[in-house]
XYZ file of C-alpha atoms in Angstrom:
727
model
C -52.902 21.513 37.829
C -55.384 19.413 35.906
C -57.410 16.981 38.000
C -60.661 15.136 37.556
C -63.556 16.316 39.628
C -64.795 12.847 40.544
C -65.752 12.603 44.202
C -65.538 9.387 46.155
C -69.022 8.612 47.304
C -69.748 6.395 50.304
C -68.365 2.984 49.414
C -68.198 -0.159 51.510
C -64.746 -1.124 52.679
C -63.766 -4.312 50.894
C -62.786 -7.440 52.772
C -59.283 -7.170 51.363
C -58.978 -3.651 52.721
C -60.334 -4.682 56.116
C -57.638 -7.324 56.350
C -55.115 -4.706 55.273
C -56.180 -2.493 58.152
C -55.284 -5.235 60.596
C -52.030 -6.197 58.907
C -48.640 -4.693 59.519
C -47.223 -1.851 57.449
C -46.534 -3.059 53.934
C -45.582 0.140 52.140
C -41.829 0.656 52.297
C -40.783 4.281 52.546
C -38.834 5.546 49.526
C -37.056 8.820 50.204
C -36.613 11.346 47.441
C -33.033 12.201 46.494
C -33.565 15.080 44.098
C -35.283 18.283 45.147
C -38.489 17.748 43.178
C -39.030 14.007 42.769
C -41.553 13.400 45.535
C -44.082 12.306 42.899
C -41.741 9.701 41.448
C -40.848 8.465 44.940
C -44.553 8.112 45.751
C -45.122 6.063 42.593
C -42.167 3.860 43.565
C -43.779 3.154 46.958
C -47.098 2.157 45.405
C -45.383 0.032 42.735
C -43.356 -1.783 45.423
C -46.548 -2.401 47.379
C -48.089 -4.130 44.364
C -45.039 -6.325 43.755
C -42.772 -4.362 41.420
C -39.429 -4.308 43.227
C -38.051 -1.065 41.789
C -35.780 1.589 43.238
C -35.924 5.322 42.718
C -32.710 5.434 40.693
C -34.093 3.017 38.120
C -37.296 5.047 37.781
C -35.299 8.274 37.547
C -33.275 6.946 34.642
C -36.432 5.812 32.877
C -38.625 8.835 33.650
C -36.505 11.992 33.802
C -37.977 14.183 36.561
C -38.181 17.942 36.237
C -36.487 20.258 38.711
C -39.677 22.320 38.566
C -41.736 19.511 40.068
C -44.413 17.261 38.632
C -47.994 18.283 37.958
C -50.680 15.694 38.577
C -51.073 15.285 34.835
C -47.442 14.232 34.422
C -47.724 11.914 37.435
C -50.694 10.200 35.791
C -48.740 9.754 32.544
C -45.776 8.253 34.394
C -47.984 5.876 36.376
C -49.646 4.705 33.172
C -46.268 3.881 31.625
C -45.380 1.888 34.763
C -48.412 -0.339 34.265
C -50.555 1.290 36.935
C -54.098 2.447 36.234
C -54.405 5.986 37.653
C -57.607 7.683 38.774
C -57.435 11.267 40.040
C -60.213 12.258 42.431
C -61.327 15.133 44.594
C -62.701 14.154 47.948
C -63.363 15.509 51.437
C -61.197 14.451 54.360
C -63.771 12.078 55.863
C -63.755 9.979 52.661
C -60.038 9.140 52.729
C -60.739 5.671 54.119
C -62.811 4.873 51.025
C -59.909 5.358 48.623
C -58.291 2.367 47.001
C -55.187 2.308 49.196
C -52.339 2.919 49.051
C -52.970 6.162 47.221
C -50.988 9.311 46.465
C -52.170 12.502 48.177
C -51.464 16.045 47.041
C -49.817 17.663 50.062
C -49.153 21.303 51.015
C -49.945 22.444 47.454
C -46.422 21.476 46.260
C -45.735 17.945 47.446
C -46.912 14.335 47.200
C -47.166 11.684 49.919
C -48.526 8.148 50.099
C -51.479 7.211 52.286
C -51.347 3.558 53.270
C -54.294 3.141 55.605
C -56.750 4.932 57.887
C -57.559 3.525 61.308
C -60.104 5.366 63.369
C -58.978 8.973 63.584
C -55.410 8.316 62.417
C -53.805 7.848 59.015
C -50.492 6.204 58.143
C -48.662 8.613 55.808
C -45.335 8.009 54.066
C -43.579 11.273 53.235
C -40.746 10.986 50.652
C -39.151 14.085 52.163
C -39.534 12.929 55.747
C -40.586 9.683 57.346
C -43.486 7.317 57.842
C -45.770 8.330 60.678
C -49.276 8.056 62.009
C -51.045 11.426 61.818
C -54.357 12.448 63.277
C -56.914 13.328 60.636
C -56.927 16.870 62.008
C -53.202 17.058 61.173
C -53.819 15.550 57.747
C -56.415 18.252 57.140
C -53.741 20.930 57.572
C -51.758 19.510 54.630
C -54.144 17.569 52.351
C -55.389 19.670 49.415
C -58.374 17.463 48.628
C -56.811 15.833 45.558
C -55.753 12.174 45.519
C -54.498 9.697 42.944
C -55.678 6.087 43.106
C -53.367 3.538 41.493
C -54.346 -0.025 40.598
C -52.210 -2.595 38.736
C -53.208 -2.778 35.076
C -53.211 -5.917 32.948
C -49.674 -5.200 31.713
C -48.287 -4.478 35.204
C -45.126 -6.511 35.778
C -44.578 -7.616 39.362
C -40.883 -8.300 39.030
C -37.511 -7.090 40.223
C -36.343 -3.935 38.473
C -33.755 -2.803 40.965
C -30.123 -1.977 40.253
C -27.976 -2.357 43.352
C -24.478 -1.150 44.074
C -22.140 -4.007 44.998
C -19.382 -3.704 47.565
C -16.821 -4.947 45.060
C -17.552 -1.947 42.815
C -16.285 0.449 45.474
C -12.730 -0.898 45.786
C -12.265 -1.944 42.169
C -8.596 -1.967 41.067
C -7.317 -1.427 44.605
C -4.212 -3.418 45.563
C -2.951 -4.677 48.916
C -6.352 -5.209 50.530
C -6.280 -9.018 50.413
C -2.753 -9.120 51.810
C -3.736 -6.868 54.718
C -6.793 -8.996 55.487
C -4.692 -12.190 55.497
C -2.162 -10.585 57.853
C -4.969 -9.471 60.122
C -6.446 -12.969 60.092
C -3.128 -14.606 61.062
C -2.466 -12.167 63.885
C -6.026 -12.532 65.124
C -5.622 -16.305 65.322
C -2.736 -15.762 67.755
C -4.991 -13.548 69.851
C -7.784 -16.110 69.824
C -5.388 -18.839 70.943
C -4.568 -16.782 74.018
C -8.253 -16.293 74.741
C -8.920 -20.032 74.497
C -6.068 -21.044 76.838
C -6.521 -18.373 79.532
C -9.445 -20.112 81.340
C -7.442 -23.332 81.505
C -4.737 -21.442 83.445
C -7.368 -20.559 86.059
C -8.603 -24.156 86.279
C -5.097 -25.642 86.773
C -4.219 -23.000 89.359
C -7.377 -23.589 91.412
C -7.687 -27.370 91.080
C -3.988 -28.439 91.074
C -1.634 -25.831 92.454
C -3.826 -24.401 95.216
C -4.860 -27.671 96.946
C -1.259 -28.963 96.796
C 0.233 -25.601 97.860
C 2.699 -26.100 94.971
C 4.559 -22.781 94.573
C 6.855 -24.127 91.870
C 3.905 -25.143 89.685
C 2.362 -21.715 90.088
C 5.670 -20.097 89.123
C 5.974 -22.217 85.987
C 2.360 -21.503 85.034
C 2.822 -17.777 85.602
C 6.013 -17.641 83.539
C 4.492 -19.647 80.702
C 1.296 -17.663 80.492
C 3.253 -14.429 81.049
C 5.360 -15.162 77.958
C 2.184 -15.969 76.066
C 0.775 -12.597 77.204
C 3.763 -10.737 75.716
C 3.275 -12.572 72.423
C -0.422 -11.715 72.537
C 0.307 -8.007 73.190
C 2.738 -7.899 70.257
C 0.206 -9.564 67.971
C -2.476 -7.103 69.102
C -0.172 -4.147 68.369
C 0.741 -5.474 64.920
C -2.900 -6.157 64.089
C -3.827 -2.597 65.086
C -1.159 -1.216 62.746
C -2.276 -3.481 59.891
C -5.935 -2.501 60.372
C -4.970 1.174 60.547
C -3.018 0.946 57.297
C -5.634 -1.161 55.527
C -8.504 1.016 56.752
C -6.782 4.205 55.658
C -5.950 2.801 52.214
C -9.414 1.377 51.726
C -11.163 4.550 52.865
C -8.925 6.669 50.653
C -9.452 4.391 47.665
C -13.228 4.294 48.003
C -13.435 8.058 48.544
C -11.264 8.858 45.517
C -13.134 6.416 43.270
C -16.461 7.856 44.347
C -15.270 11.462 44.060
C -13.940 10.764 40.575
C -17.368 9.476 39.601
C -19.028 12.467 41.265
C -16.942 14.972 39.319
C -17.953 13.249 36.076
C -21.707 13.470 36.618
C -23.802 15.829 34.472
C -24.304 19.406 35.631
C -28.067 18.777 35.843
C -27.404 16.106 38.516
C -25.968 18.733 40.869
C -28.724 21.231 40.153
C -31.308 18.784 41.507
C -29.643 18.089 44.877
C -28.694 19.912 48.045
C -24.985 20.231 48.770
C -25.516 18.948 52.314
C -27.199 15.798 51.035
C -24.324 15.068 48.649
C -21.810 15.560 51.462
C -23.777 13.282 53.792
C -23.597 10.511 51.208
C -19.822 10.562 51.438
C -20.127 9.898 55.164
C -21.545 6.477 54.256
C -18.026 5.502 53.216
C -16.995 5.336 56.903
C -19.236 2.421 58.003
C -18.367 0.492 54.839
C -14.636 0.952 55.376
C -14.896 -0.056 59.028
C -16.842 -3.201 58.255
C -14.535 -4.326 55.465
C -11.323 -3.834 57.461
C -12.531 -4.876 60.904
C -16.018 -6.303 60.753
C -15.437 -8.839 57.980
C -12.319 -10.322 59.608
C -13.940 -10.083 63.026
C -16.997 -11.973 61.821
C -14.878 -14.890 60.589
C -12.832 -15.014 63.774
C -15.765 -14.510 66.118
C -17.688 -17.255 64.377
C -14.791 -19.712 64.478
C -13.930 -18.867 68.092
C -17.553 -19.220 69.133
C -17.656 -22.718 67.578
C -14.414 -23.814 69.287
C -15.519 -22.351 72.599
C -18.898 -24.037 72.293
C -17.185 -27.375 71.735
C -15.087 -26.887 74.888
C -18.195 -25.899 76.845
C -19.986 -29.067 75.725
C -17.004 -31.065 76.963
C -17.391 -29.462 80.391
C -21.209 -29.675 80.711
C -24.029 -30.082 78.233
C -26.785 -28.654 80.526
C -24.746 -25.528 81.303
C -24.008 -25.102 77.611
C -27.717 -25.269 76.768
C -28.379 -22.423 79.212
C -25.838 -20.255 77.359
C -27.339 -21.215 74.002
C -30.810 -20.157 75.159
C -29.415 -16.765 76.215
C -27.672 -16.383 72.864
C -30.863 -17.231 70.986
C -32.801 -14.666 73.016
C -30.208 -11.987 72.210
C -30.369 -12.837 68.495
C -34.169 -12.586 68.501
C -34.038 -9.144 70.161
C -31.585 -7.807 67.545
C -33.532 -9.246 64.615
C -36.849 -7.879 65.867
C -35.410 -4.392 66.358
C -33.450 -4.335 63.087
C -36.151 -2.685 60.970
C -36.672 0.073 63.521
C -32.907 0.540 63.878
C -32.426 0.771 60.108
C -35.241 3.294 59.727
C -33.871 5.344 62.625
C -30.377 5.290 61.122
C -31.763 6.507 57.797
C -33.646 9.281 59.602
C -30.383 10.395 61.216
C -28.559 10.516 57.886
C -31.342 12.393 56.078
C -31.958 14.862 58.895
C -28.250 15.600 59.253
C -27.966 16.213 55.499
C -30.844 18.699 55.580
C -29.354 20.491 58.570
C -26.007 20.784 56.783
C -27.711 22.113 53.643
C -29.497 24.868 55.572
C -26.278 25.866 57.330
C -24.302 25.977 54.062
C -27.007 28.025 52.318
C -27.212 30.412 55.281
C -23.466 30.991 55.319
C -23.434 31.587 51.560
C -26.293 34.069 51.842
C -25.227 35.913 54.979
C -25.119 39.270 53.144
C -28.707 38.878 51.982
C -29.817 37.869 55.470
C -28.086 40.928 56.929
C -29.626 43.354 54.450
C -33.132 41.992 55.011
C -32.638 41.574 58.790
C -33.606 37.910 58.541
C -30.813 36.461 60.682
C -33.181 35.513 63.506
C -35.702 33.931 61.164
C -32.988 31.948 59.387
C -31.507 30.896 62.713
C -34.921 29.666 63.807
C -35.271 27.727 60.552
C -31.844 26.140 61.081
C -32.810 25.326 64.671
C -35.823 23.454 63.348
C -33.592 21.347 61.115
C -31.147 20.850 63.988
C -34.016 19.755 66.233
C -35.098 17.218 63.619
C -31.524 15.927 63.454
C -31.192 15.697 67.221
C -34.585 14.005 67.560
C -33.532 11.434 64.968
C -30.322 10.772 66.895
C -32.268 10.484 70.146
C -34.641 8.011 68.514
C -31.708 5.902 67.329
C -30.080 6.107 70.747
C -33.366 5.093 72.362
C -33.478 1.939 70.253
C -29.889 1.213 71.276
C -30.793 1.747 74.926
C -33.626 -0.786 74.675
C -31.280 -3.257 73.012
C -28.667 -2.793 75.740
C -31.270 -3.147 78.465
C -32.573 -6.368 76.933
C -29.003 -7.654 76.562
C -28.206 -6.813 80.191
C -31.356 -8.561 81.381
C -30.728 -11.674 79.299
C -27.061 -12.010 80.267
C -27.775 -11.172 83.904
C -30.420 -13.866 84.229
C -28.213 -16.312 82.343
C -25.261 -15.675 84.684
C -27.394 -16.134 87.805
C -28.923 -19.357 86.546
C -25.578 -20.711 85.255
C -23.802 -20.120 88.589
C -26.713 -21.624 90.495
C -26.683 -24.724 88.333
C -22.865 -25.004 88.310
C -22.602 -24.852 92.108
C -25.260 -27.563 92.368
C -23.042 -29.685 90.098
C -20.069 -29.039 92.424
C -22.144 -30.020 95.464
C -23.275 -33.171 93.667
C -19.633 -34.052 93.074
C -19.528 -33.948 89.278
C -17.716 -30.621 88.962
C -14.700 -28.940 90.565
C -14.332 -25.313 91.610
C -11.641 -24.809 88.967
C -13.935 -26.223 86.309
C -16.624 -23.731 87.367
C -14.178 -20.846 86.952
C -13.023 -22.175 83.623
C -16.534 -22.804 82.302
C -17.743 -19.357 83.349
C -14.787 -17.846 81.497
C -15.457 -19.934 78.382
C -19.159 -19.180 78.573
C -18.485 -15.440 78.815
C -16.189 -15.610 75.798
C -18.751 -17.607 73.851
C -21.563 -15.150 74.544
C -19.315 -12.177 73.728
C -18.114 -13.623 70.436
C -21.508 -14.991 69.446
C -23.133 -11.637 70.233
C -20.384 -9.910 68.252
C -21.128 -12.220 65.331
C -24.786 -11.172 65.483
C -23.774 -7.510 65.698
C -21.518 -7.842 62.658
C -24.318 -9.577 60.761
C -26.616 -6.668 61.598
C -23.887 -4.237 60.526
C -23.547 -6.110 57.243
C -27.278 -5.838 56.614
C -27.064 -2.160 57.553
C -24.548 -1.667 54.752
C -27.487 -1.895 52.355
C -28.641 1.502 53.613
C -25.249 3.076 52.961
C -24.895 1.366 49.586
C -28.293 2.708 48.536
C -27.123 6.229 49.315
C -23.809 5.807 47.532
C -25.575 4.218 44.558
C -27.056 7.611 43.670
C -23.501 8.685 42.851
C -21.916 5.443 41.688
C -24.747 4.288 39.402
C -25.813 7.613 37.905
C -24.881 8.055 34.262
C -21.752 10.060 33.592
C -21.768 13.235 31.568
C -21.805 12.672 27.830
C -18.327 14.222 27.548
C -16.952 11.170 29.380
C -19.147 8.500 27.806
C -18.570 9.404 24.149
C -15.334 7.976 22.748
C -12.645 10.612 22.297
C -11.471 11.293 18.722
C -8.233 9.579 17.844
C -6.726 12.733 16.298
C -6.489 16.179 17.840
C -8.681 18.797 16.165
C -8.163 22.537 16.055
C -11.326 24.569 16.374
C -11.921 27.147 13.659
C -14.753 28.838 15.552
C -17.946 27.851 13.687
C -21.062 26.638 15.515
C -24.391 25.611 14.044
C -27.615 24.654 15.796
C -30.062 22.585 13.770
C -33.671 22.232 14.862
C -32.831 22.257 18.605
C -35.685 21.353 20.933
C -35.418 20.962 24.687
C -37.635 20.423 27.708
C -36.654 19.809 31.335
C -38.637 16.585 31.553
C -40.807 14.562 29.170
C -43.945 16.073 30.725
C -42.766 19.710 30.768
C -43.533 22.142 27.934
C -40.835 22.759 25.362
C -38.443 25.566 26.244
C -36.823 25.511 22.804
C -38.812 24.532 19.718
C -36.770 23.888 16.606
C -34.184 26.636 17.201
C -31.690 27.193 14.346
C -28.529 29.260 14.408
C -25.428 29.574 12.218
C -22.313 31.223 13.647
C -19.345 31.667 11.323
C -15.737 31.914 12.555
C -15.031 35.399 13.907
C -18.708 36.362 14.179
C -19.936 38.536 17.027
C -23.579 37.756 17.755
C -25.916 38.719 20.575
C -28.914 36.751 21.822
C -31.646 38.494 23.774
C -35.219 37.858 24.810
C -37.550 37.784 27.760
C -36.282 36.454 31.083
C -36.980 32.738 31.394
C -37.262 32.382 27.635
C -34.487 29.808 27.332
C -31.368 31.908 26.618
C -29.198 30.301 29.319
C -30.520 26.871 28.366
C -29.560 27.526 24.748
C -26.049 28.542 25.809
C -25.615 25.362 27.876
C -26.735 23.251 24.912
C -24.302 25.152 22.707
C -21.512 24.374 25.192
C -22.464 20.699 25.390
C -23.452 20.893 29.066
C -27.059 19.961 28.292
C -28.199 17.456 25.698
C -31.110 18.563 23.473
C -34.200 16.378 23.154
C -33.937 16.675 19.384
C -31.708 18.374 16.858
C -27.936 18.571 16.868
C -25.054 20.906 17.586
C -22.411 21.150 14.858
C -18.862 22.378 15.504
C -16.909 23.316 12.384
C -19.462 21.281 10.451
C -19.079 18.149 12.618
C -21.537 16.882 15.227
C -20.305 17.870 18.688
C -20.033 14.231 19.754
C -17.750 13.438 16.816
C -15.632 16.542 17.321
C -15.204 15.578 20.971
C -16.666 17.350 23.981
C -13.320 17.514 25.754
C -11.488 18.922 22.749
C -14.290 21.431 22.256
C -14.251 22.542 25.907
C -10.473 22.989 25.840
C -10.798 25.519 23.005
C -13.840 27.415 24.264
C -14.005 30.146 26.912
C -17.253 30.778 28.776
C -18.578 33.186 31.394
C -21.930 31.990 32.735
C -24.313 33.544 35.232
C -23.603 30.956 37.931
C -19.820 30.810 37.504
C -17.846 30.518 40.736
C -14.521 31.672 42.053
C -12.407 29.482 44.321
C -10.390 30.172 47.445
C -6.877 31.100 46.375
C -5.025 33.945 44.721
C -6.088 36.013 41.727
C -3.475 34.247 39.617
C -4.773 30.847 40.767
C -8.307 31.743 39.695
C -7.278 33.151 36.321
C -5.219 30.039 35.529
C -7.802 27.886 37.350
C -5.041 26.267 39.430
C -3.042 25.203 36.397
C -0.167 22.873 37.319
C 2.236 25.062 35.334
C 0.681 28.555 35.209
C 1.892 30.872 32.476
C 2.359 34.213 34.211
C 2.680 36.282 31.013
C -0.559 34.705 29.741
C -2.231 35.505 33.089
C -1.208 39.159 32.817
C -2.316 39.307 29.180
C -5.756 37.868 30.009
C -6.145 40.317 32.904
C -5.127 43.194 30.610
C -7.678 42.284 27.934
C -10.399 42.039 30.586
C -9.417 45.475 31.970
C -8.488 43.973 35.330
C -4.718 44.418 35.276
C -4.929 48.040 36.448
C -7.016 47.061 39.486
C -4.636 44.233 40.367
C -1.587 46.498 40.056
C -3.057 48.756 42.741
C -3.438 45.865 45.200
C -0.552 45.414 47.692
C -0.178 41.711 46.914
C -0.784 42.051 43.181
C -1.657 38.753 41.529
C -1.011 36.985 44.858
C -3.988 38.755 46.419
C -6.342 36.252 48.009
C -9.795 36.075 46.467
C -11.590 34.949 49.626
C -14.563 32.631 49.835
C -16.470 32.769 46.545
C -14.730 36.070 45.680
C -15.884 37.880 48.808
C -13.020 40.412 48.625
C -13.926 41.609 45.106
C -16.619 43.878 43.744
C -19.239 42.599 41.320
C -17.481 44.174 38.333
C -14.096 42.791 39.416
C -15.575 39.307 39.745
C -16.965 39.454 36.218
C -13.673 40.715 34.793
C -11.806 37.987 36.710
C -14.143 35.358 35.251
C -13.583 36.853 31.797
C -9.817 36.755 32.325
C -10.123 33.079 33.286
C -12.015 32.395 30.048
C -9.425 34.279 27.972
C -6.391 32.696 29.673
C -6.737 29.535 27.628
C -6.757 31.587 24.374
C -10.112 30.244 23.168
C -11.332 30.131 19.591
C -14.893 30.836 20.788
C -15.951 33.075 23.678
C -19.464 32.615 25.066
C -20.825 34.991 27.711
C -24.171 34.826 29.482
C -24.668 38.314 30.966
C -20.888 38.332 31.358
C -20.585 42.151 31.395
C -23.814 43.101 33.148
C -21.948 44.646 36.111
C -19.574 46.754 34.020
C -19.926 50.405 33.067
C -20.273 51.288 29.397
C -16.749 52.666 29.033
C -15.162 49.564 30.566
C -17.319 47.239 28.484
C -16.487 49.121 25.306
C -12.762 48.947 26.044
C -12.995 45.209 26.651
C -14.971 44.665 23.439
C -12.347 46.525 21.422
C -9.507 44.431 22.839
C -11.367 41.150 22.328
C -12.268 42.173 18.762
C -8.567 42.381 17.955
C -8.213 38.700 18.913
C -10.419 37.682 15.969
C -12.297 35.010 17.908
C -15.964 34.057 17.660
C -18.113 35.812 20.275
C -21.593 34.799 21.398
C -23.165 36.938 24.132
C -26.488 36.775 25.939
C -27.543 40.215 27.130
C -30.422 42.528 27.963
C -28.565 45.854 27.900
C -29.090 47.741 24.656
C -25.443 48.881 24.523
C -24.221 45.297 24.661
C -26.726 44.126 22.079
C -26.089 46.781 19.428
C -22.322 46.259 19.633
C -22.791 42.824 18.019
C -22.780 42.288 14.247
C -25.808 39.982 14.381
C -28.642 40.007 16.902
C -31.149 37.231 17.604
C -34.117 37.184 19.927
C -35.758 34.074 21.375
C -39.476 34.084 20.721
C -41.645 31.077 21.506
C -38.601 28.840 21.684
C -37.142 29.882 18.331
C -34.324 32.222 17.307
C -35.409 35.213 15.216
C -32.823 37.402 13.445
C -33.542 41.068 14.256
C -30.243 42.509 12.982
C -31.901 44.572 10.256
C -34.394 46.158 12.609
C -31.523 47.395 14.784
C -29.768 49.209 11.930
C -31.670 52.422 12.590
C -30.882 52.242 16.293
C -27.169 51.904 15.609
C -27.307 54.875 13.265
C -29.016 57.114 15.790
C -26.583 56.143 18.563
C -23.563 56.754 16.324
C -24.715 60.356 15.733
C -24.967 61.100 19.468
């Protein structure tokens, strides 16, 4: 890591900084979404502090982060392009307060955080992978590496809004029936509200008219009338519940399918940069959105209208008593607004912590064999417990905020009830109020406070949707894979089997070194070529570019002489078979996995593909044959059987080109040779990446990757082939 060796000498704290020390927190925490974008998230926090309203997604699309992390040099280059003047410094811990804050600190040798301020022996640190917290300087010393990055706005810094937000309307686009369901819910709710408004009047008439006159007939008529109204109200409540259930189910299903469709169309690199648990936790944000749209939105309209009508009735009864209720309502609203920021931050902590806990559990279950062999079950369990503790602590923190809110609400409403009854009875004693009116007013006042408080709660819930929309935006607003964005060719094209790479260069981010540097390759139809080279030299990356999974930084991929984009990614993929190192099997039968759950599987083609891949004999010996269950991720198969099953899946579609990245590494020489002979009879183009000499020399042409370029070494292997053939 390249850093400047400037040390911060003793500097006076500026007046602006002194005021900043006394002010409230002004740096808004930006949490990283990808595994290695803490540096970009830290820059986003500092940019927001200086007035550039930008979100992490916008920065990610502009500055492509590397999965391998960001060195300080690349962070400086990114900050400069954002209009910030960077200055990297080395400094001792006791000089942190003299930095131009907020500043980015190098943390734990592999992470970046933002330091906002230092007060006494504590520092306010914003961790993109955690939360904002005050740490003692002794704790900071355990993490801080001594390297910091000061960032000041340059002359060309633009303090403007550069944030792309996800709108609610984008989630239910092209869904039908939602408006009709909401209208039905609104009509039925009006019937319910009418019952609520008239119920207190029943109490007033009974107490003030029927009771003093001992009029049994009047009480009977009132009971029958309001009893009939109660039946109507119960029916309306039942119908509304069914409508909300139907609308909520349809809306939740529609949003989930729309979002999942978008998710399945995202580039492969998007998934490589995120934890599975985090992606799954984002889908859980659909629940609060669905609930608010089907219940909260209608409830807000009705609660607001009912509160207004009830308030008008209360004013008719008594203005002073109504003012007491209004003061209580205002106090409740102030409590909720003051605690909103803490509640939102706590809710975000719960979501993030739960996602991390799920990720650790999923990874542990996937790697249980490794844990068993290395006897690391206890250590992994302890690590998961740590994540679970973080999740539980976050939930406790959120529940604690809710407890304070409930306590404040109970106190406010309790004092309001005591004072209202005291004042109302004084009005009765003074002769301006009747006992029935007291009962009625108390009922109306209770309804008003309930509905008004519900309106505040729904408003808070609506503001809380911003948190869930921000999480869903990472899926909904991310660019789709190029195979979906490029227009499909109007005419179907049949692949002949030729591929050409022209001057291909690739790097994982603009600040990373080039993995491929001007690589060229010509593959004619029917060729059998092998690509080898040192591990980490770019062979798998080259294969993914050849398949159209990754886009090169420069150069182009030609298919049958046409650029891949013009030929059509989808058409190309449908005529290519591939076996990659990270290929996966799915829960189901062997036949399901070979046909990849084809709607109309061709059983003869399945058997033929299994025969060519030398797997048919193994399957024939299994009691269930092709209906044998694969198990989770192929847990019931050996390594060689998995590879042959993956090869059979690639051959099932009768490809014109077969590309394998270490696709036969687990096979014995005799089995591999038999497979090669059968595939050779198919006359298709074969491109293999391998390290084994036997696999390499079986190819007609051999290339090695050296310094990012492809070098033809076919001639140098001629002698090797000759010697092996004589053995």
